[in-house]
Amino acid sequence: MKKAFSLIICLFCLPCLLLAAGTPSIKVDTDALSLVFRVGDNGRLYQSYLGHRLHQQTDLNQLPLGTEAYITHGMEDYFEPAIHVVHNDFNSSLLLKYVSHETKRTADGVEETIITLQDEKYPVTVKLHYVAYVHENLIKTFTEISHQEKKPVELQKYASSMLHLNNAHYFLTEFSGDWAEEVRPSTQPLYFGKKVIDTKLGSRADMFVSPFFQLALGKEATETEGEVLLGTIGWTGNFQFTFEVDQLGGLRVISGINPYASAYQLKPDEVFRTPDFYFTYSYNGKGEASRNFHRWARRYQVKDGDKTRFTLLNNWENTSFNFNEEKLVSLMGEAKDFGLDIFLLDDGWFGTKYPRNDDHQGLGDWTEIQEKLPHGVAYLTDAAKRQGVKFGIWIEPEMVNPKSELYEKHPDWVIHLPNRDEYYFRNQLVLDLSNPQVQDFVFGVVDGLMTKYPEIAFFKWDCNSPITNIYSYYLKEKQTHLYIDYVRGLYQVLDRIKAKYPTLPMMLCSGGGARTDYEALKYFTEFWASDNTDPIERLYIQWGYSQVFPSKVICAHVTSWNRQTSIKFRTDVAMMGKLGFDINLSGLNADEAVFCKQAVKNYNALKPVILDGDMYRLVSPYEGNHTSTMYVNEGKDKAVVFAFDIHPRFSEAVYPVKLQGLDPQRQYRVQETNRMPNARGGQYAEPKTYSGEYLMQVGLNLFTAYGTSSRVVEITGE
Ligand code: DGJ
């Protein structure tokens, strides 16, 4: 295997000589996929193939040349280009020719191919990067653009990736919504012309649409069948996906930063490195595509992706801004009593001149409110320590209320127009992270707290406003850099935090789930999926995020939204993600409290399967009145199945749930867990044994037609 690998490397490392002799192919391979490029007689680079892995080298030369891989503005293609550059002489054409390529192994199971292209008339270089995660069947692509013209060139378009697909039918699924209604999937066929999914919100970038899509080819994909490309971009800001079907029926997919109001002056020798675009391609439906992403994310991308996660008690839904020391200490006691790991103090603890007792003031002034916390955060970290829980704290360091000392002292740190009235989103404005002084300030919010209170063990980092009133005092004549430099500034800050506090877990929040991308997840261990914690809504929201993200990054809390549902139902839903509680635990009745304490224990025992196992979405909530999802560990000897009756109709016929991902030969013990104390009946209340084959072919009777209810079943290999 090793030998074969080094042979491939050697072949790829023979530079352009080979290409000149007969234009051989450049092949990016994973275990199951190949992406093939060829150089045409005209010296330009073409994408010849994307699909099942091709094993025979001799076949590659038979492939049709295909479509130019990274289409430039100003030449003979009549559709949307990947790149548009304005040179020093105002000529805006670009013609890229192949110069060289190399493939190298960058880590275990990771191979990077870099293809270098250049214009013969202008000194512009474009490097296309393709990083293959071989066993996860996932490819990461990004582009580096540079030049040696005398003065800056203007980049008007700068895609991370351009992919070409050829099929008679395309079906695009996007995930759109708003606050409290995130990631609602909708599927549409693509015909001639363009469909664009983008965002112009800047900071709270994904409020209306998530940065990922599914593209089914030939026919609509199901969970287990169909060809589907799943793609997402790692950029915590404005992104754009363009899907364009040309006159021949070819589909071009261009992904990158949204170039809207973002022309970039690129200095000579500066390298413009685009964000990463990641994609996988499955021939077995959406489920496999998701699992590819989940495995890759845990192994290579997410901060502490290979580590477990803490349960927590948050106070936001319970107390909102109304708390004091005594209250918080009693909540810590409850967290401990229920077996939770962290107590998380939310918004409302700071502001001296303008105490943050509601969301109209104080944001930006990160010192404790005397009336609420007379002994400061140290008192809370001490109390947490005494009670035996960790202490976490909420911040929103990129933002400012106009009514704050920060705004009074540094109005030039705030993104706002110098000559117009301000308008507000949630009564606040965004700090100008393109400004290094502001970066220092934002870094200092975390660093200051950690220095003063080193016992802080967790942060919830919120971001409630899009960029409004757009104008940077710092950028002056380079206003069109703001959307990009804002995000780069954010990463500078997060890099510093990660370097200084490498093991500090942090939750990313954006008024719910308006910041959910894989670049952010290099710095954050998890994200808040939605302020909507109605468990029924959460079944849909978590289903949506699970298309791309593994359960360990999707925070799910038990709250008192939708009290019509039982505490068991709410807890069962939250156990499918990173479990937390945000509810008045002392208000639970005795049975409910016993149930929750046991559920936390069960969750801790099942965490290795739920957080690190393979997820199979068995029954979609979008297709009926019931839904079910299961998780299976790598050894296929432990699984857990969640089943929910959402709004069953009276006496409705219900069908067995067929499991997936088990070993058909193996015998499994099946037993319901997470039962309410004194629960009676239930087909799997007592353990029963079935073969994996039976469980997958015949299934389990997990649904009922008797109202909104839920079941959790443990499957253990014998
Ligand atoms: C929005 C978040 O989504 C909530 O969870 C909470 O932290 C509030 N902000 C606090 O202002």
Short mmCIF file of C-alpha atoms and ligand atoms in Angstrom, two decimals, residues 316 321 346-347 356 394 426 460 462 464 509 511-512 528 531, ligand 1:
data_model
loop_
_atom_site.label_atom_id
_atom_site.label_comp_id
_atom_site.label_asym_id
_atom_site.label_seq_id
_atom_site.Cartn_x
_atom_site.Cartn_y
_atom_site.Cartn_z
CA TRP A 316 -30.83 32.34 30.02
CA PHE A 321 -31.36 39.26 32.90
CA ASP A 346 -25.56 34.06 30.24
CA ASP A 347 -26.10 37.70 29.27
CA ARG A 356 -26.93 45.52 31.26
CA TRP A 394 -21.42 34.50 28.12
CA ARG A 426 -31.16 44.49 18.64
CA LYS A 460 -20.46 31.19 25.10
CA ASP A 462 -22.61 35.42 21.00
CA ASN A 464 -26.54 39.13 17.64
CA CYS A 509 -23.81 31.50 19.17
CA GLY A 511 -28.81 34.92 18.09
CA GLY A 512 -29.41 31.20 17.66
CA TRP A 528 -25.88 27.06 19.52
CA ASP A 531 -33.10 29.97 20.19
C1 DGJ B 1 -29.04 35.26 21.87
C2 DGJ B 1 -28.72 33.84 22.17
O1 DGJ B 1 -29.09 33.02 21.10
C3 DGJ B 1 -29.39 33.41 23.46
O2 DGJ B 1 -29.11 32.07 23.73
C4 DGJ B 1 -28.93 34.30 24.59
O3 DGJ B 1 -27.57 34.07 24.87
C5 DGJ B 1 -29.17 35.74 24.23
N1 DGJ B 1 -28.62 36.09 22.96
C6 DGJ B 1 -28.60 36.65 25.29
O4 DGJ B 1 -28.74 37.96 24.96
#
